[in-house]
Amino acid sequence: MAMVSAFGLMTTVAGCGLMPGDDERVTLKLVAADYGDSEANSSRKYWDALVEAYEKDHPNVRVDVSVHSWNDVDKKVKDMVAAGEAPDLAQVGTYADYAAAGKLYEMSELLSIPVQANFLSSLAEAGEVDRVQYGIPFAASTRVLFYNKKLFKEAGITRAPRTWSELATDAEALKAAGVKTPYALPLGPEEAQAETMQWLLSGGAGYTDNVGTYQIDSDENVKTFTWLKDELVDKGLTGPADPAKLNRADAFSAFAGGQVGMLNGHPTLMRIAAGKGIEYGTAAMPGVDGSSHGTMGVADWMMAFKQNGHQEEIGDFLDFVYSDENVLDFSREYNLLPVTSSASDAMAADKDDAALRPFLEELPTSELYPVGKTSWAQVSAAVKESIGTAVGQDTDPKTVLGRLQRMAVSAENKE
């Protein structure tokens, strides 16, 4: 998603003075997700550099950061909260269930007014529960179809597919040309909810309807997964890996290794593929009939727990985290999109960031997960665990989606 220190983190912070007494040193505990794909670019290095810069000017505050993989980070926070040991800050994928339980600070209780006003409006609104913002956007991305230009050329394919039918035809051509995985379908537990949502949107529906009611087993969604099973998986066009066990990171690695013809990807894949010398192209995700459908956007969240107090210290640290310099450093390091207006404008104007402009342009109108629903954390976990079985052998997609719908309704009714 150049190491952060190379960009030169800002070491002068507006809003200083919100410090504890000189005889008291406050420790803030932050649990964060790892956006790196190797030890060399682990998020640990980003946070180490940022914290070092912050603590240099704030000797009475120590920030203790623990970084965990996306497979583990949500559970880590959940276990800490359940044990009565909530961190001060957590940078993860959901927030609403903690907000509904009264465990989080409101954003307005933490950040300075200029920082609050600087978030992209669509992301800020997505951080609300009952019209109060608890989730603070941290990183964002949109998804597009990536394809291997060399493999396309060898298979005689001259352009990216625009419809599902064209995607299946291209996958057949890639298979005939000896491509190991014509289309990678990562429905494993790492990020199955993302692959699922992109396909649901391209089929004309989504997890919820226009008023926010779950519609996981809608006719459109059943047709989408039936098509995936019948036209891609059962025909051997998704490669040797079981989609239910294929994680996003492994699919990205296989694409960078020249073994995958097509897959859905976010901006991080650009760096991974380029680092391995893969010449790739990008295109909008094909729609069921070629019509324009919603583009999926993803936002990850920062949240602040009230358990330990430290409200002023948390707010001051977050003002530093969301400075343009630091937002851009993180975004550029991991090929993600800035969550603030000023940083987005700076990236859009910088010719060195030209490759990210298509993703930036899509973000304001993209559709995000229903993260404001307190049931979403439970629903997302269930999707990760079982959606891959919807395309398995001797499985009826309607049965799997119906089971997920019933679980989602039950979780919603408990809110």
mmCIF file of C-alpha atoms in Angstrom:
data_model
loop_
_atom_site.group_PDB
_atom_site.id
_atom_site.type_symbol
_atom_site.label_atom_id
_atom_site.label_comp_id
_atom_site.label_asym_id
_atom_site.label_seq_id
_atom_site.Cartn_x
_atom_site.Cartn_y
_atom_site.Cartn_z
ATOM 1 C CA MET A 1 0.000 0.000 0.000
ATOM 2 C CA ALA A 2 10.165 4.766 -0.428
ATOM 3 C CA MET A 3 9.923 4.103 3.375
ATOM 4 C CA VAL A 4 8.226 6.790 5.310
ATOM 5 C CA SER A 5 11.394 8.282 6.737
ATOM 6 C CA ALA A 6 12.492 9.100 3.224
ATOM 7 C CA PHE A 7 9.581 11.509 2.888
ATOM 8 C CA GLY A 8 10.542 13.394 6.037
ATOM 9 C CA LEU A 9 7.764 13.311 8.608
ATOM 10 C CA MET A 10 6.561 16.636 9.983
ATOM 11 C CA THR A 11 7.972 17.236 13.430
ATOM 12 C CA THR A 12 6.223 20.510 14.283
ATOM 13 C CA VAL A 13 2.658 19.957 15.438
ATOM 14 C CA ALA A 14 -0.155 22.446 15.638
ATOM 15 C CA GLY A 15 -2.162 22.193 18.810
ATOM 16 C CA CYS A 16 0.671 21.380 21.214
ATOM 17 C CA GLY A 17 -0.034 22.240 24.818
ATOM 18 C CA LEU A 18 -2.523 19.418 25.330
ATOM 19 C CA MET A 19 0.088 17.634 27.370
ATOM 20 C CA PRO A 20 -0.032 16.034 30.777
ATOM 21 C CA GLY A 21 1.942 17.506 33.647
ATOM 22 C CA ASP A 22 5.700 17.383 33.494
ATOM 23 C CA ASP A 23 5.777 14.790 36.266
ATOM 24 C CA GLU A 24 3.405 12.454 34.438
ATOM 25 C CA ARG A 25 4.047 10.478 31.268
ATOM 26 C CA VAL A 26 1.024 9.165 29.402
ATOM 27 C CA THR A 27 1.269 6.020 27.288
ATOM 28 C CA LEU A 28 -1.166 5.676 24.391
ATOM 29 C CA LYS A 29 -1.689 2.161 23.095
ATOM 30 C CA LEU A 30 -2.448 1.831 19.395
ATOM 31 C CA VAL A 31 -3.338 -1.407 17.607
ATOM 32 C CA ALA A 32 -2.877 -1.115 13.832
ATOM 33 C CA ALA A 33 -3.299 -3.254 10.743
ATOM 34 C CA ASP A 34 -0.356 -4.179 8.539
ATOM 35 C CA TYR A 35 -0.599 -2.924 4.953
ATOM 36 C CA GLY A 36 2.777 -4.265 3.885
ATOM 37 C CA ASP A 37 3.362 -7.428 1.913
ATOM 38 C CA SER A 38 6.775 -8.175 3.413
ATOM 39 C CA GLU A 39 8.952 -7.323 6.393
ATOM 40 C CA ALA A 40 10.644 -4.665 4.288
ATOM 41 C CA ASN A 41 7.527 -2.518 4.003
ATOM 42 C CA SER A 42 5.585 -3.524 7.086
ATOM 43 C CA SER A 43 3.363 -0.837 8.560
ATOM 44 C CA ARG A 44 5.488 -1.237 11.673
ATOM 45 C CA LYS A 45 8.158 0.885 9.972
ATOM 46 C CA TYR A 46 5.650 3.609 9.108
ATOM 47 C CA TRP A 47 4.354 3.837 12.666
ATOM 48 C CA ASP A 48 7.839 3.663 14.182
ATOM 49 C CA ALA A 49 8.915 6.670 12.123
ATOM 50 C CA LEU A 50 5.743 8.617 12.821
ATOM 51 C CA VAL A 51 5.830 7.930 16.550
ATOM 52 C CA GLU A 52 9.508 8.859 16.775
ATOM 53 C CA ALA A 53 8.740 12.204 15.153
ATOM 54 C CA TYR A 54 5.764 12.823 17.435
ATOM 55 C CA GLU A 55 7.489 11.846 20.667
ATOM 56 C CA LYS A 56 10.436 14.102 19.855
ATOM 57 C CA ASP A 57 8.206 17.136 20.410
ATOM 58 C CA HIS A 58 6.012 15.484 23.056
ATOM 59 C CA PRO A 59 8.344 14.061 25.705
ATOM 60 C CA ASN A 60 5.485 13.454 28.129
ATOM 61 C CA VAL A 61 3.632 11.147 25.751
ATOM 62 C CA ARG A 62 4.683 7.680 24.689
ATOM 63 C CA VAL A 63 2.860 5.880 21.875
ATOM 64 C CA ASP A 64 3.043 2.092 22.009
ATOM 65 C CA VAL A 65 2.063 0.590 18.652
ATOM 66 C CA SER A 66 1.392 -3.076 17.929
ATOM 67 C CA VAL A 67 0.903 -4.086 14.285
ATOM 68 C CA HIS A 68 -1.039 -7.180 13.251
ATOM 69 C CA SER A 69 -2.016 -8.788 9.949
ATOM 70 C CA TRP A 70 -5.466 -8.157 8.565
ATOM 71 C CA ASN A 71 -6.273 -11.786 9.354
ATOM 72 C CA ASP A 72 -5.749 -11.117 13.065
ATOM 73 C CA VAL A 73 -6.156 -7.430 13.873
ATOM 74 C CA ASP A 74 -9.940 -7.281 14.337
ATOM 75 C CA LYS A 75 -9.886 -10.290 16.646
ATOM 76 C CA LYS A 76 -6.960 -8.810 18.567
ATOM 77 C CA VAL A 77 -8.951 -5.661 19.329
ATOM 78 C CA LYS A 78 -12.094 -7.636 20.131
ATOM 79 C CA ASP A 79 -10.208 -9.826 22.612
ATOM 80 C CA MET A 80 -8.577 -6.796 24.269
ATOM 81 C CA VAL A 81 -11.944 -5.097 24.715
ATOM 82 C CA ALA A 82 -13.544 -8.274 26.046
ATOM 83 C CA ALA A 83 -10.727 -8.592 28.586
ATOM 84 C CA GLY A 84 -11.294 -5.039 29.803
ATOM 85 C CA GLU A 85 -7.999 -3.913 28.269
ATOM 86 C CA ALA A 86 -9.153 -1.773 25.337
ATOM 87 C CA PRO A 87 -6.402 0.102 23.522
ATOM 88 C CA ASP A 88 -6.573 3.876 23.339
ATOM 89 C CA LEU A 89 -6.644 3.707 19.551
ATOM 90 C CA ALA A 90 -7.372 0.988 17.017
ATOM 91 C CA GLN A 91 -6.881 1.206 13.273
ATOM 92 C CA VAL A 92 -8.997 -1.583 11.805
ATOM 93 C CA GLY A 93 -11.838 -2.339 9.394
ATOM 94 C CA THR A 94 -14.959 -1.663 11.490
ATOM 95 C CA TYR A 95 -16.067 0.543 14.347
ATOM 96 C CA ALA A 96 -19.867 0.643 14.619
ATOM 97 C CA ASP A 97 -20.368 -2.181 17.122
ATOM 98 C CA TYR A 98 -18.024 -0.490 19.596
ATOM 99 C CA ALA A 99 -19.722 2.859 19.016
ATOM 100 C CA ALA A 100 -23.160 1.387 19.672
ATOM 101 C CA ALA A 101 -21.841 -0.092 22.923
ATOM 102 C CA GLY A 102 -20.799 3.381 24.078
ATOM 103 C CA LYS A 103 -17.095 2.540 24.121
ATOM 104 C CA LEU A 104 -15.790 5.160 21.685
ATOM 105 C CA TYR A 105 -15.117 8.876 21.734
ATOM 106 C CA GLU A 106 -17.024 10.922 19.190
ATOM 107 C CA MET A 107 -14.727 12.364 16.557
ATOM 108 C CA SER A 108 -15.740 15.886 17.600
ATOM 109 C CA GLU A 109 -14.417 15.185 21.100
ATOM 110 C CA LEU A 110 -10.930 14.510 19.763
ATOM 111 C CA LEU A 111 -9.870 16.356 16.646
ATOM 112 C CA SER A 112 -9.344 20.052 16.033
ATOM 113 C CA ILE A 113 -12.005 21.688 13.878
ATOM 114 C CA PRO A 114 -9.754 22.127 10.798
ATOM 115 C CA VAL A 115 -8.877 18.417 10.856
ATOM 116 C CA GLN A 116 -12.514 17.399 11.310
ATOM 117 C CA ALA A 117 -13.592 19.547 8.359
ATOM 118 C CA ASN A 118 -10.887 18.170 6.071
ATOM 119 C CA PHE A 119 -12.177 14.613 5.638
ATOM 120 C CA LEU A 120 -13.835 13.718 2.343
ATOM 121 C CA SER A 121 -17.555 14.078 2.987
ATOM 122 C CA SER A 122 -18.544 10.637 1.711
ATOM 123 C CA LEU A 123 -16.038 8.995 4.046
ATOM 124 C CA ALA A 124 -16.981 11.167 7.004
ATOM 125 C CA GLU A 125 -20.633 10.238 6.562
ATOM 126 C CA ALA A 126 -19.720 6.553 6.376
ATOM 127 C CA GLY A 127 -18.123 6.943 9.805
ATOM 128 C CA GLU A 128 -21.427 7.834 11.466
ATOM 129 C CA VAL A 129 -23.718 5.856 13.731
ATOM 130 C CA ASP A 130 -27.075 7.555 14.312
ATOM 131 C CA ARG A 131 -25.635 10.677 12.637
ATOM 132 C CA VAL A 132 -22.733 10.940 15.071
ATOM 133 C CA GLN A 133 -19.244 10.290 13.725
ATOM 134 C CA TYR A 134 -17.210 7.749 15.652
ATOM 135 C CA GLY A 135 -15.252 6.159 12.815
ATOM 136 C CA ILE A 136 -12.374 8.305 11.594
ATOM 137 C CA PRO A 137 -11.348 7.423 8.018
ATOM 138 C CA PHE A 138 -7.733 6.292 7.880
ATOM 139 C CA ALA A 139 -7.098 4.883 4.412
ATOM 140 C CA ALA A 140 -9.215 4.376 1.317
ATOM 141 C CA SER A 141 -9.123 2.612 -2.013
ATOM 142 C CA THR A 142 -11.312 1.732 -4.946
ATOM 143 C CA ARG A 143 -11.215 -1.417 -7.043
ATOM 144 C CA VAL A 144 -10.647 -2.001 -10.723
ATOM 145 C CA LEU A 145 -9.990 -4.980 -12.960
ATOM 146 C CA PHE A 146 -6.275 -5.668 -13.469
ATOM 147 C CA TYR A 147 -5.114 -7.738 -16.422
ATOM 148 C CA ASN A 148 -1.750 -9.048 -17.581
ATOM 149 C CA LYS A 149 -1.022 -7.459 -20.967
ATOM 150 C CA LYS A 150 1.506 -10.107 -22.000
ATOM 151 C CA LEU A 151 -0.871 -12.973 -21.254
ATOM 152 C CA PHE A 152 -3.706 -11.172 -23.021
ATOM 153 C CA LYS A 153 -1.574 -10.696 -26.125
ATOM 154 C CA GLU A 154 -0.496 -14.341 -26.136
ATOM 155 C CA ALA A 155 -4.161 -15.376 -25.876
ATOM 156 C CA GLY A 156 -5.156 -13.048 -28.725
ATOM 157 C CA ILE A 157 -7.193 -10.709 -26.516
ATOM 158 C CA THR A 158 -7.054 -7.106 -27.708
ATOM 159 C CA ARG A 159 -8.881 -5.201 -24.927
ATOM 160 C CA ALA A 160 -10.227 -5.585 -21.433
ATOM 161 C CA PRO A 161 -13.650 -7.219 -21.056
ATOM 162 C CA ARG A 162 -16.654 -4.973 -20.561
ATOM 163 C CA THR A 163 -19.307 -7.574 -19.768
ATOM 164 C CA TRP A 164 -19.416 -10.800 -17.805
ATOM 165 C CA SER A 165 -19.799 -12.701 -21.057
ATOM 166 C CA GLU A 166 -16.636 -11.125 -22.446
ATOM 167 C CA LEU A 167 -14.788 -11.851 -19.192
ATOM 168 C CA ALA A 168 -15.727 -15.537 -19.418
ATOM 169 C CA THR A 169 -14.739 -15.679 -23.086
ATOM 170 C CA ASP A 170 -11.384 -14.064 -22.311
ATOM 171 C CA ALA A 171 -10.853 -16.479 -19.438
ATOM 172 C CA GLU A 172 -11.453 -19.396 -21.828
ATOM 173 C CA ALA A 173 -8.890 -17.955 -24.238
ATOM 174 C CA LEU A 174 -6.358 -17.508 -21.448
ATOM 175 C CA LYS A 175 -6.880 -21.089 -20.298
ATOM 176 C CA ALA A 176 -6.420 -22.361 -23.841
ATOM 177 C CA ALA A 177 -3.162 -20.389 -24.013
ATOM 178 C CA GLY A 178 -1.882 -22.215 -20.938
ATOM 179 C CA VAL A 179 -2.500 -19.567 -18.277
ATOM 180 C CA LYS A 180 -2.625 -21.225 -14.857
ATOM 181 C CA THR A 181 -5.313 -18.962 -13.408
ATOM 182 C CA PRO A 182 -7.343 -17.082 -16.039
ATOM 183 C CA TYR A 183 -9.354 -15.214 -13.366
ATOM 184 C CA ALA A 184 -8.337 -15.219 -9.709
ATOM 185 C CA LEU A 185 -11.375 -15.326 -7.402
ATOM 186 C CA PRO A 186 -10.180 -14.735 -3.818
ATOM 187 C CA LEU A 187 -13.105 -15.715 -1.609
ATOM 188 C CA GLY A 188 -10.870 -16.865 1.240
ATOM 189 C CA PRO A 189 -11.109 -15.438 4.764
ATOM 190 C CA GLU A 190 -8.674 -12.546 4.309
ATOM 191 C CA GLU A 191 -10.956 -10.256 2.320
ATOM 192 C CA ALA A 192 -13.781 -12.257 0.794
ATOM 193 C CA GLN A 193 -16.238 -9.499 1.666
ATOM 194 C CA ALA A 194 -14.506 -7.186 -0.832
ATOM 195 C CA GLU A 195 -14.454 -9.588 -3.790
ATOM 196 C CA THR A 196 -18.065 -10.431 -2.995
ATOM 197 C CA MET A 197 -19.202 -6.820 -2.891
ATOM 198 C CA GLN A 198 -17.532 -5.944 -6.189
ATOM 199 C CA TRP A 199 -19.309 -8.818 -7.913
ATOM 200 C CA LEU A 200 -22.640 -7.978 -6.262
ATOM 201 C CA LEU A 201 -22.354 -4.374 -7.434
ATOM 202 C CA SER A 202 -21.446 -5.424 -10.961
ATOM 203 C CA GLY A 203 -24.567 -7.589 -10.920
ATOM 204 C CA GLY A 204 -26.709 -4.569 -10.098
ATOM 205 C CA ALA A 205 -27.264 -5.090 -6.374
ATOM 206 C CA GLY A 206 -25.123 -5.179 -3.218
ATOM 207 C CA TYR A 207 -25.237 -6.150 0.439
ATOM 208 C CA THR A 208 -28.070 -3.701 1.164
ATOM 209 C CA ASP A 209 -30.822 -1.960 -0.744
ATOM 210 C CA ASN A 210 -31.280 1.796 -1.143
ATOM 211 C CA VAL A 211 -32.653 2.209 2.374
ATOM 212 C CA GLY A 212 -29.974 0.124 4.054
ATOM 213 C CA THR A 213 -31.848 -3.168 4.466
ATOM 214 C CA TYR A 214 -29.809 -6.319 3.919
ATOM 215 C CA GLN A 215 -30.558 -8.024 0.588
ATOM 216 C CA ILE A 216 -27.804 -10.640 0.476
ATOM 217 C CA ASP A 217 -30.052 -13.325 -1.044
ATOM 218 C CA SER A 218 -31.794 -11.032 -3.541
ATOM 219 C CA ASP A 219 -32.554 -12.456 -6.965
ATOM 220 C CA GLU A 220 -29.742 -10.351 -8.468
ATOM 221 C CA ASN A 221 -27.186 -11.597 -5.954
ATOM 222 C CA VAL A 222 -28.222 -15.228 -6.391
ATOM 223 C CA LYS A 223 -27.860 -14.817 -10.152
ATOM 224 C CA THR A 224 -24.405 -13.288 -9.657
ATOM 225 C CA PHE A 225 -23.052 -16.181 -7.614
ATOM 226 C CA THR A 226 -24.768 -18.752 -9.799
ATOM 227 C CA TRP A 227 -23.004 -17.222 -12.793
ATOM 228 C CA LEU A 228 -19.650 -17.257 -10.996
ATOM 229 C CA LYS A 229 -20.071 -20.910 -10.108
ATOM 230 C CA ASP A 230 -21.420 -22.086 -13.480
ATOM 231 C CA GLU A 231 -19.385 -19.935 -15.864
ATOM 232 C CA LEU A 232 -16.036 -19.523 -14.102
ATOM 233 C CA VAL A 233 -15.433 -21.934 -11.229
ATOM 234 C CA ASP A 234 -17.047 -25.098 -12.622
ATOM 235 C CA LYS A 235 -15.322 -24.537 -15.967
ATOM 236 C CA GLY A 236 -11.894 -24.396 -14.354
ATOM 237 C CA LEU A 237 -11.348 -20.741 -15.197
ATOM 238 C CA THR A 238 -10.411 -19.704 -11.648
ATOM 239 C CA GLY A 239 -7.297 -21.874 -11.527
ATOM 240 C CA PRO A 240 -6.268 -24.747 -9.301
ATOM 241 C CA ALA A 241 -6.890 -22.923 -6.005
ATOM 242 C CA ASP A 242 -10.190 -23.376 -4.202
ATOM 243 C CA PRO A 243 -11.783 -19.894 -4.205
ATOM 244 C CA ALA A 244 -12.979 -20.499 -0.633
ATOM 245 C CA LYS A 245 -9.350 -20.831 0.473
ATOM 246 C CA LEU A 246 -7.707 -18.276 -1.824
ATOM 247 C CA ASN A 247 -6.743 -15.088 0.005
ATOM 248 C CA ARG A 248 -6.256 -11.713 -1.635
ATOM 249 C CA ALA A 249 -2.539 -11.554 -0.779
ATOM 250 C CA ASP A 250 -1.932 -14.909 -2.467
ATOM 251 C CA ALA A 251 -3.922 -13.860 -5.528
ATOM 252 C CA PHE A 252 -1.910 -10.629 -5.775
ATOM 253 C CA SER A 253 1.330 -12.580 -5.428
ATOM 254 C CA ALA A 254 0.280 -14.972 -8.190
ATOM 255 C CA PHE A 255 -0.607 -12.041 -10.457
ATOM 256 C CA ALA A 256 2.804 -10.505 -9.787
ATOM 257 C CA GLY A 257 4.318 -13.896 -10.632
ATOM 258 C CA GLY A 258 2.714 -13.892 -14.079
ATOM 259 C CA GLN A 259 0.336 -16.762 -13.293
ATOM 260 C CA VAL A 260 -2.962 -14.845 -13.325
ATOM 261 C CA GLY A 261 -4.677 -13.287 -16.317
ATOM 262 C CA MET A 262 -7.243 -11.111 -14.527
ATOM 263 C CA LEU A 263 -8.393 -10.193 -11.039
ATOM 264 C CA ASN A 264 -9.969 -7.378 -9.071
ATOM 265 C CA GLY A 265 -7.378 -5.213 -7.351
ATOM 266 C CA HIS A 266 -6.795 -2.009 -5.467
ATOM 267 C CA PRO A 267 -3.924 0.467 -6.016
ATOM 268 C CA THR A 268 -1.465 -1.567 -3.938
ATOM 269 C CA LEU A 269 -1.333 -4.155 -6.692
ATOM 270 C CA MET A 270 0.288 -1.608 -9.016
ATOM 271 C CA ARG A 271 3.437 -1.525 -6.926
ATOM 272 C CA ILE A 272 3.495 -5.265 -6.369
ATOM 273 C CA ALA A 273 3.101 -6.036 -10.079
ATOM 274 C CA ALA A 274 5.524 -3.361 -11.239
ATOM 275 C CA GLY A 275 8.109 -4.613 -8.745
ATOM 276 C CA LYS A 276 8.032 -7.985 -10.486
ATOM 277 C CA GLY A 277 8.175 -6.516 -13.990
ATOM 278 C CA ILE A 278 4.562 -7.327 -14.871
ATOM 279 C CA GLU A 279 3.098 -5.121 -17.595
ATOM 280 C CA TYR A 280 -0.517 -4.685 -16.577
ATOM 281 C CA GLY A 281 -3.588 -2.754 -17.612
ATOM 282 C CA THR A 282 -6.603 -1.636 -15.620
ATOM 283 C CA ALA A 283 -10.253 -1.223 -16.523
ATOM 284 C CA ALA A 284 -13.614 -0.788 -14.881
ATOM 285 C CA MET A 285 -15.068 -3.963 -13.441
ATOM 286 C CA PRO A 286 -17.245 -5.560 -16.142
ATOM 287 C CA GLY A 287 -20.997 -5.401 -15.551
ATOM 288 C CA VAL A 288 -23.461 -8.190 -16.081
ATOM 289 C CA ASP A 289 -24.638 -6.536 -19.299
ATOM 290 C CA GLY A 290 -21.976 -3.886 -19.842
ATOM 291 C CA SER A 291 -24.003 -1.167 -18.164
ATOM 292 C CA SER A 292 -22.351 1.118 -15.663
ATOM 293 C CA HIS A 293 -22.754 -0.195 -12.133
ATOM 294 C CA GLY A 294 -21.449 0.967 -8.792
ATOM 295 C CA THR A 295 -17.747 0.980 -8.082
ATOM 296 C CA MET A 296 -16.680 -0.412 -4.754
ATOM 297 C CA GLY A 297 -14.815 1.818 -2.358
ATOM 298 C CA VAL A 298 -13.151 0.669 0.826
ATOM 299 C CA ALA A 299 -12.276 2.736 3.854
ATOM 300 C CA ASP A 300 -10.372 1.557 6.889
ATOM 301 C CA TRP A 301 -10.982 3.237 10.203
ATOM 302 C CA MET A 302 -9.351 4.738 13.236
ATOM 303 C CA MET A 303 -11.323 4.694 16.471
ATOM 304 C CA ALA A 304 -10.561 5.867 19.986
ATOM 305 C CA PHE A 305 -11.713 4.018 23.097
ATOM 306 C CA LYS A 306 -12.829 5.912 26.190
ATOM 307 C CA GLN A 307 -11.784 3.273 28.719
ATOM 308 C CA ASN A 308 -8.378 4.730 29.605
ATOM 309 C CA GLY A 309 -9.275 8.407 29.345
ATOM 310 C CA HIS A 310 -6.406 10.265 27.631
ATOM 311 C CA GLN A 311 -8.881 12.238 25.512
ATOM 312 C CA GLU A 312 -6.622 15.269 25.037
ATOM 313 C CA GLU A 313 -3.520 13.218 24.280
ATOM 314 C CA ILE A 314 -5.396 11.043 21.801
ATOM 315 C CA GLY A 315 -6.787 14.095 20.005
ATOM 316 C CA ASP A 316 -3.427 15.811 19.804
ATOM 317 C CA PHE A 317 -1.753 12.675 18.444
ATOM 318 C CA LEU A 318 -4.494 12.207 15.848
ATOM 319 C CA ASP A 319 -4.160 15.810 14.666
ATOM 320 C CA PHE A 320 -0.535 14.917 13.943
ATOM 321 C CA VAL A 321 -1.453 11.637 12.225
ATOM 322 C CA TYR A 322 -3.824 13.485 9.881
ATOM 323 C CA SER A 323 -1.423 16.223 8.787
ATOM 324 C CA ASP A 324 -1.058 16.351 5.003
ATOM 325 C CA GLU A 325 2.557 15.217 5.205
ATOM 326 C CA ASN A 326 1.710 12.073 7.119
ATOM 327 C CA VAL A 327 -1.464 11.247 5.201
ATOM 328 C CA LEU A 328 0.421 11.524 1.911
ATOM 329 C CA ASP A 329 3.405 9.566 3.201
ATOM 330 C CA PHE A 330 1.175 6.654 4.177
ATOM 331 C CA SER A 331 -0.904 6.804 0.997
ATOM 332 C CA ARG A 332 2.141 6.840 -1.254
ATOM 333 C CA GLU A 333 3.935 4.119 0.673
ATOM 334 C CA TYR A 334 1.042 1.696 0.207
ATOM 335 C CA ASN A 335 -0.555 3.073 -2.988
ATOM 336 C CA LEU A 336 -3.724 3.969 -1.117
ATOM 337 C CA LEU A 337 -5.955 7.016 -1.431
ATOM 338 C CA PRO A 338 -5.866 9.944 1.005
ATOM 339 C CA VAL A 339 -8.933 10.388 3.190
ATOM 340 C CA THR A 340 -8.629 14.176 3.490
ATOM 341 C CA SER A 341 -9.553 16.785 0.902
ATOM 342 C CA SER A 342 -6.275 18.695 1.045
ATOM 343 C CA ALA A 343 -4.144 15.563 0.701
ATOM 344 C CA SER A 344 -6.360 14.296 -2.133
ATOM 345 C CA ASP A 345 -5.974 17.590 -3.974
ATOM 346 C CA ALA A 346 -2.209 17.444 -3.509
ATOM 347 C CA MET A 347 -2.051 13.906 -4.855
ATOM 348 C CA ALA A 348 -4.276 14.728 -7.835
ATOM 349 C CA ALA A 349 -1.999 17.661 -8.746
ATOM 350 C CA ASP A 350 1.258 15.724 -8.433
ATOM 351 C CA LYS A 351 2.426 14.211 -11.716
ATOM 352 C CA ASP A 352 4.295 11.532 -9.776
ATOM 353 C CA ASP A 353 0.936 10.246 -8.540
ATOM 354 C CA ALA A 354 -0.670 10.118 -12.001
ATOM 355 C CA ALA A 355 -1.227 6.366 -11.842
ATOM 356 C CA LEU A 356 -3.583 6.848 -8.895
ATOM 357 C CA ARG A 357 -5.815 9.451 -10.536
ATOM 358 C CA PRO A 358 -8.372 6.928 -11.896
ATOM 359 C CA PHE A 359 -8.796 5.565 -8.384
ATOM 360 C CA LEU A 360 -9.016 9.075 -6.903
ATOM 361 C CA GLU A 361 -11.702 10.099 -9.379
ATOM 362 C CA GLU A 362 -13.880 7.122 -8.436
ATOM 363 C CA LEU A 363 -13.635 7.514 -4.675
ATOM 364 C CA PRO A 364 -16.191 10.333 -4.063
ATOM 365 C CA THR A 365 -19.008 8.354 -5.744
ATOM 366 C CA SER A 366 -17.963 4.825 -4.831
ATOM 367 C CA GLU A 367 -20.103 2.571 -2.675
ATOM 368 C CA LEU A 368 -18.674 1.463 0.658
ATOM 369 C CA TYR A 369 -19.483 -1.397 2.967
ATOM 370 C CA PRO A 370 -22.434 -0.673 5.298
ATOM 371 C CA VAL A 371 -19.948 0.048 8.077
ATOM 372 C CA GLY A 372 -22.349 2.308 9.956
ATOM 373 C CA LYS A 373 -24.522 -0.710 10.795
ATOM 374 C CA THR A 374 -23.517 -2.218 14.111
ATOM 375 C CA SER A 375 -24.324 -5.630 12.657
ATOM 376 C CA TRP A 376 -21.785 -5.233 9.849
ATOM 377 C CA ALA A 377 -18.806 -6.585 11.797
ATOM 378 C CA GLN A 378 -20.683 -9.830 12.430
ATOM 379 C CA VAL A 379 -22.041 -10.018 8.887
ATOM 380 C CA SER A 380 -18.626 -9.308 7.365
ATOM 381 C CA ALA A 381 -17.045 -12.051 9.492
ATOM 382 C CA ALA A 382 -19.714 -14.506 8.357
ATOM 383 C CA VAL A 383 -19.173 -13.570 4.696
ATOM 384 C CA LYS A 384 -15.428 -14.109 5.088
ATOM 385 C CA GLU A 385 -16.028 -17.501 6.649
ATOM 386 C CA SER A 386 -18.576 -18.972 4.294
ATOM 387 C CA ILE A 387 -19.169 -17.079 1.052
ATOM 388 C CA GLY A 388 -16.560 -19.150 -0.763
ATOM 389 C CA THR A 389 -18.720 -22.239 -0.327
ATOM 390 C CA ALA A 390 -21.355 -20.622 -2.560
ATOM 391 C CA VAL A 391 -19.235 -21.537 -5.587
ATOM 392 C CA GLY A 392 -18.147 -24.946 -4.300
ATOM 393 C CA GLN A 393 -18.971 -28.285 -5.841
ATOM 394 C CA ASP A 394 -22.453 -29.660 -5.151
ATOM 395 C CA THR A 395 -23.449 -26.369 -3.528
ATOM 396 C CA ASP A 396 -26.462 -24.207 -4.312
ATOM 397 C CA PRO A 397 -25.477 -20.507 -4.144
ATOM 398 C CA LYS A 398 -29.030 -19.601 -3.136
ATOM 399 C CA THR A 399 -28.744 -21.772 -0.028
ATOM 400 C CA VAL A 400 -25.502 -20.142 1.085
ATOM 401 C CA LEU A 401 -26.730 -16.604 0.427
ATOM 402 C CA GLY A 402 -30.019 -17.368 2.163
ATOM 403 C CA ARG A 403 -28.179 -18.555 5.255
ATOM 404 C CA LEU A 404 -26.099 -15.374 5.293
ATOM 405 C CA GLN A 405 -29.237 -13.261 4.850
ATOM 406 C CA ARG A 406 -30.944 -14.893 7.828
ATOM 407 C CA MET A 407 -27.867 -14.353 9.959
ATOM 408 C CA ALA A 408 -27.663 -10.714 8.863
ATOM 409 C CA VAL A 409 -31.315 -10.075 9.693
ATOM 410 C CA SER A 410 -30.863 -11.711 13.086
ATOM 411 C CA ALA A 411 -27.784 -9.608 13.812
ATOM 412 C CA GLU A 412 -29.640 -6.477 12.687
ATOM 413 C CA ASN A 413 -32.604 -7.218 14.952
ATOM 414 C CA LYS A 414 -30.292 -7.445 17.957
ATOM 415 C CA GLU A 415 -29.003 -3.882 17.474
#
